[in-house]
Coordinates of C-alpha atoms and ligand atoms in Angstrom, one line a residue:
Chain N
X26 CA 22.9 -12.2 28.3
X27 CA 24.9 -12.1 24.9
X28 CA 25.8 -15.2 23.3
X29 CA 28.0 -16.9 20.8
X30 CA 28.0 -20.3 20.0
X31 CA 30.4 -21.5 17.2
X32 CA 29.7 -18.6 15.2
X33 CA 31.0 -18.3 11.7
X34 CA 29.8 -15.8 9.2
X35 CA 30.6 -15.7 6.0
X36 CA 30.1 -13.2 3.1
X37 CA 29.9 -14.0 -0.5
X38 CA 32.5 -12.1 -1.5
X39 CA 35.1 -11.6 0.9
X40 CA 34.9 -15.2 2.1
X41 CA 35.1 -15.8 6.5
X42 CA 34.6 -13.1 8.3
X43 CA 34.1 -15.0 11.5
X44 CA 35.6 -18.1 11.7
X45 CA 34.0 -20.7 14.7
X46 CA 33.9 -18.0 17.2
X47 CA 32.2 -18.6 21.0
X48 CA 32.1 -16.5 23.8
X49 CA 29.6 -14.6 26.4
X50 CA 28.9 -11.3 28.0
X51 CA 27.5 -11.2 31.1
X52 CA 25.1 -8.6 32.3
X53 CA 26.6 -5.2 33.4
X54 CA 29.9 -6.5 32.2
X55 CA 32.6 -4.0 30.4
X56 CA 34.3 -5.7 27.5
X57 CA 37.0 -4.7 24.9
X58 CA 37.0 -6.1 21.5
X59 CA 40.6 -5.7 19.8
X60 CA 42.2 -7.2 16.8
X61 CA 43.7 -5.5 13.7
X62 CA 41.3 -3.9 10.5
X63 CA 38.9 -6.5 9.0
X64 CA 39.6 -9.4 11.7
X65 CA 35.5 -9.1 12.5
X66 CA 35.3 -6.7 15.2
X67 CA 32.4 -4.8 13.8
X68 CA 30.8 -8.2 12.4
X69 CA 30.1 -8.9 15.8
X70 CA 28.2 -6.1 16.8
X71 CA 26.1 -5.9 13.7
X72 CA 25.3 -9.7 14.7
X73 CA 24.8 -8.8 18.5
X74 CA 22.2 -6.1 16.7
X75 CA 20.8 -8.7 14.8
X76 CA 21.7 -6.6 11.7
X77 CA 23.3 -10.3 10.1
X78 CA 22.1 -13.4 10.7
X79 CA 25.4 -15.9 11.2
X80 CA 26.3 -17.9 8.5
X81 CA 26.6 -21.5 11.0
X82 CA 26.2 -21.2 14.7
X83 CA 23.8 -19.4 16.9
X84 CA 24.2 -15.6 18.3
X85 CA 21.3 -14.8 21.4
X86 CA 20.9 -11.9 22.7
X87 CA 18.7 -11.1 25.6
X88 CA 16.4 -14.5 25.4
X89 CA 16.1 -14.5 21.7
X90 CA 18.2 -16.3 19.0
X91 CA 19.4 -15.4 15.4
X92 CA 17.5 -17.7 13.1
X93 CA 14.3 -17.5 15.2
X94 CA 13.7 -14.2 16.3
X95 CA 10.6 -12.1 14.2
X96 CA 11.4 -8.7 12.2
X97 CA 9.3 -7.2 15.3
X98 CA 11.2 -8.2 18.1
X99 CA 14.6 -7.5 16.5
X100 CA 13.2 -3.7 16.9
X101 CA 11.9 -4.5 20.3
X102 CA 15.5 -6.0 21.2
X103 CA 17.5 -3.2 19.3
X104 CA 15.3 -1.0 22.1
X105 CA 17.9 -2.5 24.5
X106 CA 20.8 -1.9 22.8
X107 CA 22.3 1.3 22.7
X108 CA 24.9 1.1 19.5
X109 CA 27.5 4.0 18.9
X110 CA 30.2 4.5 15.8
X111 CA 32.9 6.3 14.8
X112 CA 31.6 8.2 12.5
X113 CA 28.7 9.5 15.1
X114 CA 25.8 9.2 12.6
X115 CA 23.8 12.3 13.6
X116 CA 21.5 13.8 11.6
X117 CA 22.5 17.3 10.4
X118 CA 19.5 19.0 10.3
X119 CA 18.3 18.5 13.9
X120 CA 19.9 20.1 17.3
X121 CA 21.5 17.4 19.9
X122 CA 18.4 17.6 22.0
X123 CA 16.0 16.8 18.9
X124 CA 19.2 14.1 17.7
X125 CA 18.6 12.5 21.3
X126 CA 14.6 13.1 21.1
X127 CA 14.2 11.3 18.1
X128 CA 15.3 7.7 19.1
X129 CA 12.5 8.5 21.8
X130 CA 9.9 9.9 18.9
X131 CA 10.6 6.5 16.7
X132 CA 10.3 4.3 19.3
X133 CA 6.5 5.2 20.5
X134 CA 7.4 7.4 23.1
X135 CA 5.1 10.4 24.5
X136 CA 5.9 13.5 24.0
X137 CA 6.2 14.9 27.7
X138 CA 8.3 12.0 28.6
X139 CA 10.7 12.6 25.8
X140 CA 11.0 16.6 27.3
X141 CA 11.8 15.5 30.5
X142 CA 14.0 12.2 29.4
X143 CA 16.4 14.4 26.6
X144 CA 17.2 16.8 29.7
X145 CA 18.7 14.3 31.9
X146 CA 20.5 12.5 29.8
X147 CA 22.1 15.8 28.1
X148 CA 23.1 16.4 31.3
X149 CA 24.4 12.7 31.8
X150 CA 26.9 12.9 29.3
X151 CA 28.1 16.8 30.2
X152 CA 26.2 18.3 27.4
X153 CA 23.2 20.4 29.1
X154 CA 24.6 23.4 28.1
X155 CA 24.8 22.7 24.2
X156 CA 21.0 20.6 23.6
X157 CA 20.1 23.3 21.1
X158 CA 23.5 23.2 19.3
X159 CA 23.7 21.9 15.5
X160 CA 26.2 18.5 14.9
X161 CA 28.2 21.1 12.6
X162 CA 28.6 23.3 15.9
X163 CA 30.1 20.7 18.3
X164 CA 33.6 19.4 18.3
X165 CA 33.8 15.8 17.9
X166 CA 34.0 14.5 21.1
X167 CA 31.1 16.4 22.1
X168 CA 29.2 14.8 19.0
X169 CA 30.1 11.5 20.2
X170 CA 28.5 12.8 23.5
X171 CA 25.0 13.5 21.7
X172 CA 25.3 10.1 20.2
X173 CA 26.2 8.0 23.3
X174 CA 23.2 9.8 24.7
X175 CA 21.0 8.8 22.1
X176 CA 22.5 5.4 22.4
X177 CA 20.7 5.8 25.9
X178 CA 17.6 6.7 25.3
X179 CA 16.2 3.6 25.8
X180 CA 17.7 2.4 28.8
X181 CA 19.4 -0.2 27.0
X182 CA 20.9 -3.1 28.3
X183 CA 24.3 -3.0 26.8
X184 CA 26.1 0.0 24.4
X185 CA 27.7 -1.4 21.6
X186 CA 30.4 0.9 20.5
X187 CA 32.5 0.4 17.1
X188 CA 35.7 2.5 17.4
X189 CA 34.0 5.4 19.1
X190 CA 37.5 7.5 19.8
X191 CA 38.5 6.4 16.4
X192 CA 37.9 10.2 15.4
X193 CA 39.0 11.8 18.9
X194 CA 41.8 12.9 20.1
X195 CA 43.6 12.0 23.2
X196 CA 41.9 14.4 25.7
X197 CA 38.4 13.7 24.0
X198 CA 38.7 10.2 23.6
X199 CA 39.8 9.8 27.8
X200 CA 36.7 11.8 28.1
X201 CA 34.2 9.8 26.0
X202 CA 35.9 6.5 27.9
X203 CA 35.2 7.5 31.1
X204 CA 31.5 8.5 30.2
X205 CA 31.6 4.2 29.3
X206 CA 33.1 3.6 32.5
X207 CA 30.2 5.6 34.4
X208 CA 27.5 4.2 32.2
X209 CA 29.0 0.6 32.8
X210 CA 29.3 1.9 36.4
X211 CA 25.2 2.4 36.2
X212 CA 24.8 -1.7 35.7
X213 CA 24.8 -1.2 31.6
X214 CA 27.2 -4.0 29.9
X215 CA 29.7 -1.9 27.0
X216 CA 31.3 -3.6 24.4
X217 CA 33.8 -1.3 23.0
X218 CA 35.6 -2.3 19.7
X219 CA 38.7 -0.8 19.0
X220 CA 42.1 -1.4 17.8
X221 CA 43.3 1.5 19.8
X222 CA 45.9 -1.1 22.0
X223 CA 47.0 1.9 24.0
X224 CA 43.8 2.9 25.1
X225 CA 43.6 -1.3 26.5
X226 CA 46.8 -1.7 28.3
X227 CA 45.9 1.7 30.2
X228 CA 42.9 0.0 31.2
X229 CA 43.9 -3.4 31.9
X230 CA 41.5 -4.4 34.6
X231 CA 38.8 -5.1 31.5
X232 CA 38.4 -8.3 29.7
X233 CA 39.9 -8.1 26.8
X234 CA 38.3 -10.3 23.6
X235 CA 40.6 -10.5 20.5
X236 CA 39.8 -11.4 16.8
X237 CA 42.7 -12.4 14.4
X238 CA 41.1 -13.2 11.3
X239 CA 37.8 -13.7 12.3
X240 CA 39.0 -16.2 14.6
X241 CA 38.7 -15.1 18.3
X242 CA 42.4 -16.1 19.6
X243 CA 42.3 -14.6 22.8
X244 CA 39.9 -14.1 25.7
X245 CA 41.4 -12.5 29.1
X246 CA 38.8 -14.4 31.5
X247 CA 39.2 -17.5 30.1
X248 CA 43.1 -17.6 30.1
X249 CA 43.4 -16.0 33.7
Chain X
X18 CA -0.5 9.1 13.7
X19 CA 0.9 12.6 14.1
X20 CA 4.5 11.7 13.1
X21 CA 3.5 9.9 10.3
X22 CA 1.3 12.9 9.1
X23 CA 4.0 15.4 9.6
X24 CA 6.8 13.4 7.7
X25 CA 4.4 12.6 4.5
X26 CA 3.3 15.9 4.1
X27 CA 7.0 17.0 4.6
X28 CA 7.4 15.1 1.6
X29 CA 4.9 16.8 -0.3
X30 CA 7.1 20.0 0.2
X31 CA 10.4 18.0 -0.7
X32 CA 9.4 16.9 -3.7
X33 CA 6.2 19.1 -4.7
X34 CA 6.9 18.5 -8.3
X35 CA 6.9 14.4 -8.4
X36 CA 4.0 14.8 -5.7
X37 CA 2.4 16.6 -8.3
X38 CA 3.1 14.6 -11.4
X39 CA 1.7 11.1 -9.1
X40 CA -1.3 13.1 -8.7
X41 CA -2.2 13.5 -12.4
X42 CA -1.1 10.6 -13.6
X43 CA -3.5 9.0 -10.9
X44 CA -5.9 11.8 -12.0
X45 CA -5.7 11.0 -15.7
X46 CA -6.4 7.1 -15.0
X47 CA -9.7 8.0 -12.8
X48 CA -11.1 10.4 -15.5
X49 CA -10.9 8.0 -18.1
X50 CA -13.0 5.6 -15.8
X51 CA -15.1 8.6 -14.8
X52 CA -15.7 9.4 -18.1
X53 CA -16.7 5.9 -18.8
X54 CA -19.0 5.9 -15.8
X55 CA -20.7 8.8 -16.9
X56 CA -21.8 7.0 -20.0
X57 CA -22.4 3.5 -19.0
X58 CA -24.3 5.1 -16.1
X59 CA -26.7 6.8 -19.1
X60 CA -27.0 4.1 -21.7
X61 CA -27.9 1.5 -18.5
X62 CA -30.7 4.7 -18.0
X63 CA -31.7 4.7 -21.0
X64 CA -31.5 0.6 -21.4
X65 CA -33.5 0.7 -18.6
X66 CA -36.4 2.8 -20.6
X67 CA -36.3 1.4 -23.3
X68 CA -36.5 -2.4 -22.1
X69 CA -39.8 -1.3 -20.5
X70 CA -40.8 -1.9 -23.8
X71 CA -39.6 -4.5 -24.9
X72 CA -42.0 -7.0 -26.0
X73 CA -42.1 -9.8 -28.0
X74 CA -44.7 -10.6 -30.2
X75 CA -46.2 -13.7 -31.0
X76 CA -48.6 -13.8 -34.5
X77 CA -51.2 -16.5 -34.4
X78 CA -52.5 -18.7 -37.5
X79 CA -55.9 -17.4 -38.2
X80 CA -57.4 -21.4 -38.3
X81 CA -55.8 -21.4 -34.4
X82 CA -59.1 -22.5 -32.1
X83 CA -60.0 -19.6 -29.9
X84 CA -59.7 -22.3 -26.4
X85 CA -56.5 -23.5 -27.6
X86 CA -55.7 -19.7 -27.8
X87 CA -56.9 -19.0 -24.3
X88 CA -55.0 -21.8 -22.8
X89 CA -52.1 -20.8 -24.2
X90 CA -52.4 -16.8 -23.0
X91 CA -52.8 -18.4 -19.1
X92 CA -49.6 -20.8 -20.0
X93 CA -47.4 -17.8 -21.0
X94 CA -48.0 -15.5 -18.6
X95 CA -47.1 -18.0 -15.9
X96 CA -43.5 -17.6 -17.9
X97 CA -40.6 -16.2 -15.0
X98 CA -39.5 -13.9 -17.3
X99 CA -43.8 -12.6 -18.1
X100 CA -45.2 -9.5 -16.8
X101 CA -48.6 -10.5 -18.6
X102 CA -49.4 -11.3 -21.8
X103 CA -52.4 -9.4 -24.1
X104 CA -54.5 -10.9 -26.5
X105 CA -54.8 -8.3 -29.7
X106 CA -57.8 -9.8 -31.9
X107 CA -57.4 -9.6 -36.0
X108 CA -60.1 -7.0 -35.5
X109 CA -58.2 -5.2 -32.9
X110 CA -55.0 -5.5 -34.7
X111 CA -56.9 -3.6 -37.5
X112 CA -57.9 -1.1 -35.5
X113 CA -54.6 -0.3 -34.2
X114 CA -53.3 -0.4 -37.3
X115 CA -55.4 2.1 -38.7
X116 CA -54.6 4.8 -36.0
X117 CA -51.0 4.6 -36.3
X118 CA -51.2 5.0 -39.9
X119 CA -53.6 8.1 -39.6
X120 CA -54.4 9.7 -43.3
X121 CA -53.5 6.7 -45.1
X122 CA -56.0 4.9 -42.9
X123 CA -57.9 5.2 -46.3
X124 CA -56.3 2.3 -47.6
X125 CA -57.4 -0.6 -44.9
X126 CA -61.1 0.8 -45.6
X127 CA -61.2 -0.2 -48.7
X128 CA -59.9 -3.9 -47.8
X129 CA -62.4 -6.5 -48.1
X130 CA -60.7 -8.6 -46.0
X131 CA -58.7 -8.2 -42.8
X132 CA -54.9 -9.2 -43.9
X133 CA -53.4 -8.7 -40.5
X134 CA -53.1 -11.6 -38.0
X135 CA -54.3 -11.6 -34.1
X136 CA -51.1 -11.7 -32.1
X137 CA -50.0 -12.1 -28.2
X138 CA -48.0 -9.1 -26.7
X139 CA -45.9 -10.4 -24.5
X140 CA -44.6 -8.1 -21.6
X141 CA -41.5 -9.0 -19.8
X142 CA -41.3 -8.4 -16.0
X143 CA -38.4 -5.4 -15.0
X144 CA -34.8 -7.0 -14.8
X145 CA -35.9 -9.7 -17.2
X146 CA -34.6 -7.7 -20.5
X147 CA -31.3 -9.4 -21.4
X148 CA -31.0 -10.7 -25.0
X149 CA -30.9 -14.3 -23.6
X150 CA -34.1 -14.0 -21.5
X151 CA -36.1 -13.0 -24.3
X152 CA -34.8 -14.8 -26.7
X153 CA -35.6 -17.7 -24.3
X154 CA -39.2 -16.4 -24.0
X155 CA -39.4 -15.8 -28.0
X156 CA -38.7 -19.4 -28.3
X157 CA -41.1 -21.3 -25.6
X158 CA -43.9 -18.8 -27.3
X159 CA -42.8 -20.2 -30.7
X160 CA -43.6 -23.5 -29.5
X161 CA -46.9 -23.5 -29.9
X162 CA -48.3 -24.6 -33.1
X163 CA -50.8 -22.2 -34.1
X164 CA -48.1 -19.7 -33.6
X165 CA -46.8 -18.7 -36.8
X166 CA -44.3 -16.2 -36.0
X167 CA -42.1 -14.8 -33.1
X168 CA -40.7 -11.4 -33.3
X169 CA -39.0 -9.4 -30.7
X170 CA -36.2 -6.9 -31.3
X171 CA -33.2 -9.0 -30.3
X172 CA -30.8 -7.6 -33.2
X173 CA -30.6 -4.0 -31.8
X174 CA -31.0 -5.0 -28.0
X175 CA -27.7 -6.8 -28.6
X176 CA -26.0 -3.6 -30.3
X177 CA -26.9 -1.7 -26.8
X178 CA -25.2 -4.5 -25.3
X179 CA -22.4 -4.4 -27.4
X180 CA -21.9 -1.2 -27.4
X181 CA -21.6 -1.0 -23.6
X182 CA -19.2 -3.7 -23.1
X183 CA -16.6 -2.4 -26.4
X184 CA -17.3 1.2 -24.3
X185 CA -15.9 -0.7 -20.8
X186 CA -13.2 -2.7 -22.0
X187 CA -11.6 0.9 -23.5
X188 CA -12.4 2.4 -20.5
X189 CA -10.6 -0.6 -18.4
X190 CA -7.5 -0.4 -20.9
X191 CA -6.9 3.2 -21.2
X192 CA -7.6 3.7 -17.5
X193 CA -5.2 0.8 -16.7
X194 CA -2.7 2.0 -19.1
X195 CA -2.7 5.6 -16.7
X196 CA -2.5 3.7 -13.6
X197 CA 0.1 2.0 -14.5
X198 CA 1.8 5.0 -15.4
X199 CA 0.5 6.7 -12.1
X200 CA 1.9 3.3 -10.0
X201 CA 5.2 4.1 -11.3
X202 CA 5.3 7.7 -10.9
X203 CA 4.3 6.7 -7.2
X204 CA 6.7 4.3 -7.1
X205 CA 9.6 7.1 -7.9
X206 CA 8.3 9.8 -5.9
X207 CA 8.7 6.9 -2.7
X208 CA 12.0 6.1 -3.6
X209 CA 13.0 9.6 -3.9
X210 CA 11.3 10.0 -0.4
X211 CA 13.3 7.3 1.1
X212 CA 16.6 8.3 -0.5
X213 CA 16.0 12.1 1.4
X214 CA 15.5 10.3 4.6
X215 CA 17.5 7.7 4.2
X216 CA 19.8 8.7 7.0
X217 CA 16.8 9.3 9.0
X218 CA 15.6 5.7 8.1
X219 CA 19.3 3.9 9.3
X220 CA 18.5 5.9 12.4
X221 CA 15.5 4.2 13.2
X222 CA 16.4 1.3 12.2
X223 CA 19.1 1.5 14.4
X224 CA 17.5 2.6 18.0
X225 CA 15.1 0.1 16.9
X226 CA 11.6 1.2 15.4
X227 CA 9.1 -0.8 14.1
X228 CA 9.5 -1.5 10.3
X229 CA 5.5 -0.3 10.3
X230 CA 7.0 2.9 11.9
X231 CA 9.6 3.3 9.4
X232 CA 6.6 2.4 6.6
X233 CA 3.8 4.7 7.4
X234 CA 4.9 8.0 6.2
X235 CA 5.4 6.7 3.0
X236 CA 2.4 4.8 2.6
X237 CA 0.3 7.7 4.2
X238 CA 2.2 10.0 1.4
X239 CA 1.1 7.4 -1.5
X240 CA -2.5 7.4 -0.1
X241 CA -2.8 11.0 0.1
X242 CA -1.3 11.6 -3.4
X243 CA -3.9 8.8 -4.8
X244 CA -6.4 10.9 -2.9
X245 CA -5.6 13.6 -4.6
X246 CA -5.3 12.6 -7.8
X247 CA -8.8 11.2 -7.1
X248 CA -10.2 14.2 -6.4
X249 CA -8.6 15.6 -9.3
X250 CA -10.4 13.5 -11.8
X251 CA -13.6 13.9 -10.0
X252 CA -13.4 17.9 -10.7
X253 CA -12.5 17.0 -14.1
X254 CA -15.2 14.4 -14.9
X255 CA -17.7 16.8 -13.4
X256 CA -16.4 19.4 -15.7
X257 CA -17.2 17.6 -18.8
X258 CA -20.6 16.5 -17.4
X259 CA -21.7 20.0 -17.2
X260 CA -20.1 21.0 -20.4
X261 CA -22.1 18.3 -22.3
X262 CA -25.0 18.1 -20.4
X263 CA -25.8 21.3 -21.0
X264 CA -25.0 21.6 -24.7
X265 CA -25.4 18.4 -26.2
X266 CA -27.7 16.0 -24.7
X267 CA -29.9 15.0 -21.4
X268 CA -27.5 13.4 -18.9
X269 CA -27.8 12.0 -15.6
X270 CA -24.5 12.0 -13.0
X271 CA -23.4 9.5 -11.8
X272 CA -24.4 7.7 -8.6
X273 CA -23.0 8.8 -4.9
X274 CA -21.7 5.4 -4.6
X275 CA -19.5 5.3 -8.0
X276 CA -17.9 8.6 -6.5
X277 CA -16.8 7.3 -3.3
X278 CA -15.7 4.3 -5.3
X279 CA -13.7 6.4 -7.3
X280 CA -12.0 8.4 -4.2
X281 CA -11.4 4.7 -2.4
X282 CA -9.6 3.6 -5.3
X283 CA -7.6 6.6 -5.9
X284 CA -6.7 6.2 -2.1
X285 CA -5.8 2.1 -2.5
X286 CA -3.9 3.0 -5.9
X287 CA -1.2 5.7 -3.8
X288 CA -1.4 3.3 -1.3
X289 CA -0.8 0.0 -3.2
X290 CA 2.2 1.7 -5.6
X291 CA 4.1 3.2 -2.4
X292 CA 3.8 0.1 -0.4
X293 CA 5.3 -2.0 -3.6
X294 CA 8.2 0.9 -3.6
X295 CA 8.5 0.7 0.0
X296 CA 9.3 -3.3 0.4
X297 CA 11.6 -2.8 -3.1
X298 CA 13.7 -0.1 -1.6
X299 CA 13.5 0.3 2.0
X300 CA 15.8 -3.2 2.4
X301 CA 19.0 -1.3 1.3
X302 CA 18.8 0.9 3.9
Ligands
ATP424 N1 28.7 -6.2 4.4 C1 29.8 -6.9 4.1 N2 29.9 -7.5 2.9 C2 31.0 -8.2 2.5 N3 32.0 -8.3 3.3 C3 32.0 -7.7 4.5 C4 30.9 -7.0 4.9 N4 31.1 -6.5 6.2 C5 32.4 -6.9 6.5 N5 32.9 -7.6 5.5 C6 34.2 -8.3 5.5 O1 34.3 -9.0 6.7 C7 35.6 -8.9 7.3 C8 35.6 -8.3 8.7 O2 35.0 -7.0 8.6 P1 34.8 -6.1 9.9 O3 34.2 -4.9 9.5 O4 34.0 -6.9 10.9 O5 36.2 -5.9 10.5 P2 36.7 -4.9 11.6 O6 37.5 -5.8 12.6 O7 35.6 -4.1 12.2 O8 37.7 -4.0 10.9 P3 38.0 -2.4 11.1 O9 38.9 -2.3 12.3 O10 38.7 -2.0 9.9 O11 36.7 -1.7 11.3 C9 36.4 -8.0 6.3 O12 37.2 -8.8 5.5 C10 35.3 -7.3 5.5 O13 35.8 -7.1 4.2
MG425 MG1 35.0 -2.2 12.1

């Protein structure tokens, strides 16, 4: 479903920030992506997104290939990817249900199924409760929440999430992992970046991918 | 497009000031064209009466042989350019002569001889008026050898001319000039537009909407601001028409069809500056 093949990407500047890098996700599969600051964790998933074209190699996502692929069906294929951050990028000025509502709004959807779709997947990620709340009125693991179920609103195929317990603490950050585990649970494949290595070895039954310098230097299902 | 509609008039109440200052710029630009309009509109009117009667005249020798004369009347009129051409006799010519002249009609009567010359008036058919045509028709009539002289009245034809093409090239210059301004102005209020929603915009880039999704608003604000301003200058134009009209001279408004013109290209002018803004700064978002 998501492919690398010999990817290097390299940025005027800062020189390599993927160096040669191959691997591939299967569908409904959970994956961790570690490796310390700037080894190319979230270079990745902007390329998954197809937010960066690779500099040599080819990255396909879902039947369609960086290099080929039209301005139109990138938004068709970012439909079916859900994409979280650590920063939660939610806009201020509208409540969690109108946050969630307006990935539905953008992408063409009608107005009674958005109603009917925000509901659910409030309640899917615990926050029913809160839908007419204000980001500036939710903690942060509950504004991860609202993001994750945005992420969702599309029925994507995979969730991309860069450092998403970055900004949690320990309570809120087991909480927003399980939610993953339950979505992955649901047949959606998770990529979670992270450099959070204690949050990996408590969940050691997941592959682990791992970027040293843009180079990917270890990959749990191919050593085992 | 409900969204769409919603988010650019949103826009309008963000930045009412730049919204407005697009508007009159656009406005200014489509009065000096309106303006211009107005007056071509009436000298082509005007033209237009006056080239009914236009003619040009051809003045015979007086040793010219009456058949040869006659031959030559048939020839010209089958001309393109001829409406139908009218013999006036030396005697005629005399007669003429001495109505227009009225009291001092005294001093033909005591001529012993006729001194004016028979002539051919030549009228032109309608849309046959321009300076070239006649002067085309002035020539073949010259042609003939008993005709001694051609006249027509090319120099002051050509001034109308003149006059009307100096008249457009301001109006193109100075209008141009405002829309250029206006484009700009556009141009900014856009950007300013995108930079409010610019999280809004990484948003929907993100859960993946279509970049004509993204665009619309802004192009639909940049329409109806060129709209506007159109409608503006329209008011204004129509202003000055009545102002003038009434206290200066006779003048005629101008056509239906220049008016919707001038809303359409107030319309493709928003539209043409905020989709230029749009490709320039949508890409860093
Ligand atoms: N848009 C960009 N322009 C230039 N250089 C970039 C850009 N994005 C990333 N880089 C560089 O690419 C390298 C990898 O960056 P990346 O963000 O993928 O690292 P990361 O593993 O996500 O790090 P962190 O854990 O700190 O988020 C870094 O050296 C960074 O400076
Ligand atoms: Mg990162």
């Amino acid at each position: 479903m998501i492919l690398f093949d010999h990817v290097s990407k390299e940025y005027p500047r800062s020189g390599l920030a993927l160096n040669d890098v191959s691997f591939q996700v299967r569908k409904g599969e959970f994956c961790f992506l570690t490796g310390h600051s700037g080894a190319g964790k979230s270079t990745v998933l902007r390329l998954i997104h197809m937010a960066d074209e690779p500099t040599r190699g080819e990255v396909r996502v879902s039947g369609y290939a960086s290099g080929k692929i039209r301005p139109r069906e990138i938004s068709m294929l970012r439909r079916k990817i859900g994409y979280v951050f650590q920063d939660f990028r939610l806009l201020l000025d509208r409540s969690a249900a109108e946050n969630v509502a307006f990935a539905l709004q953008v992408t063409g959807a009608r107005a009674a199924v958005i109603r009917v779709k925000v509901g659910r997947l409030l309640a899917q990620v615990g926050l029913a409760a809160k839908a007419e709340s204000y980001p500036a009125e939710l903690s942060g693991g509950e504004q991860q929440r609202v993001a994750v179920a945005r992420a969702l609103a599309n029925d994507p195929i995979v969730l991309l999430a860069d450092e998403p317990t970055g900004n949690l603490d320990e309570r809120a950050t087991r909480g927003i992992f399980d939610l993953f585990r339950s979505i992955n649970t649901a047949g959606t494949a998770v990529i979670l970046a992270t450099h959070d290595l204690e949050l990996v070895r408590q969940n050691s039954g997941y592959r682990v991918l791992e970027l040293d310098h843009g180079a990917l230097v270890y990959d749990s299902t191919s050593s085992s | 497009m409900p969204y769409a509609l919603r988010e650019a008039l949103a826009a309008f109440r963000r930045t009412p000031v730049l919204t407005g200052l697009s508007a009159t710029m656009i406005s200014l630009s489509l009065f000096v064209v309106g303006l211009f309009g107005i007056a071509a509109h009436n000298i082509r009117r005007v033209l237009e009466r006056v080239e009914e009667r236009v003619e040009v005249v051809a003045y015979l020798r007086d040793d010219a042989r009456p058949d040869a004369v006659r031959l030559a009347q048939n020839e010209i009129a089958t001309f393109p350019e001829v409406r139908e051409v009218l013999y006036i006799s030396r005697e005629q010519a005399l007669e003429l002569a001495k109505q227009e002249l009225g009291e001092l009609r005294s001093l033909f009567g005591e001529l012993e001889v006729n001194p004016l010359p028979a002539s051919f008036e030549i009228r032109l058919k309608a849309g046959h008026h321009r300076p070239e045509e006649v002067q085309a028709v002035a020539q073949r009539a010259g042609a003939y050898a008993f005709v001694e002289e051609v006249r027509y009245g090319r120099e002051w034809l050509d001034k109308i001319y003149l006059l009307r093409r100096v008249a457009g090239a301001a109006a193109l210059v100075i209008g141009g000039a405002f829309a250029a301004v206006a484009m700009l102005i556009i141009g900014a209020a856009v950007r300013m537009a995108i930079f409010a929603r610019r999280d809004e915009i990484a948003i929907m880039r993100l859960v993946g909407a279509t970049d004509g999704f993204v665009q619309r608003p802004f192009l639909l604000e940049g329409f109806l601001t060129g709209l506007l301003g159109a409608a503006l200058a329209l008011s204004f134009t129509f202003l000055v028409y009545r102002i003038l009209s009434g206290a200066v001279f006779q003048l005629e408004w101008i056509p239906d069809g220049w008016t919707l013109s001038g809303l359409a290209a107030g319309g493709v002018l928003g539209i043409g500056a905020s989709a230029a803004a749009v490709r320039r700064h949508l890409r860093g978002i």
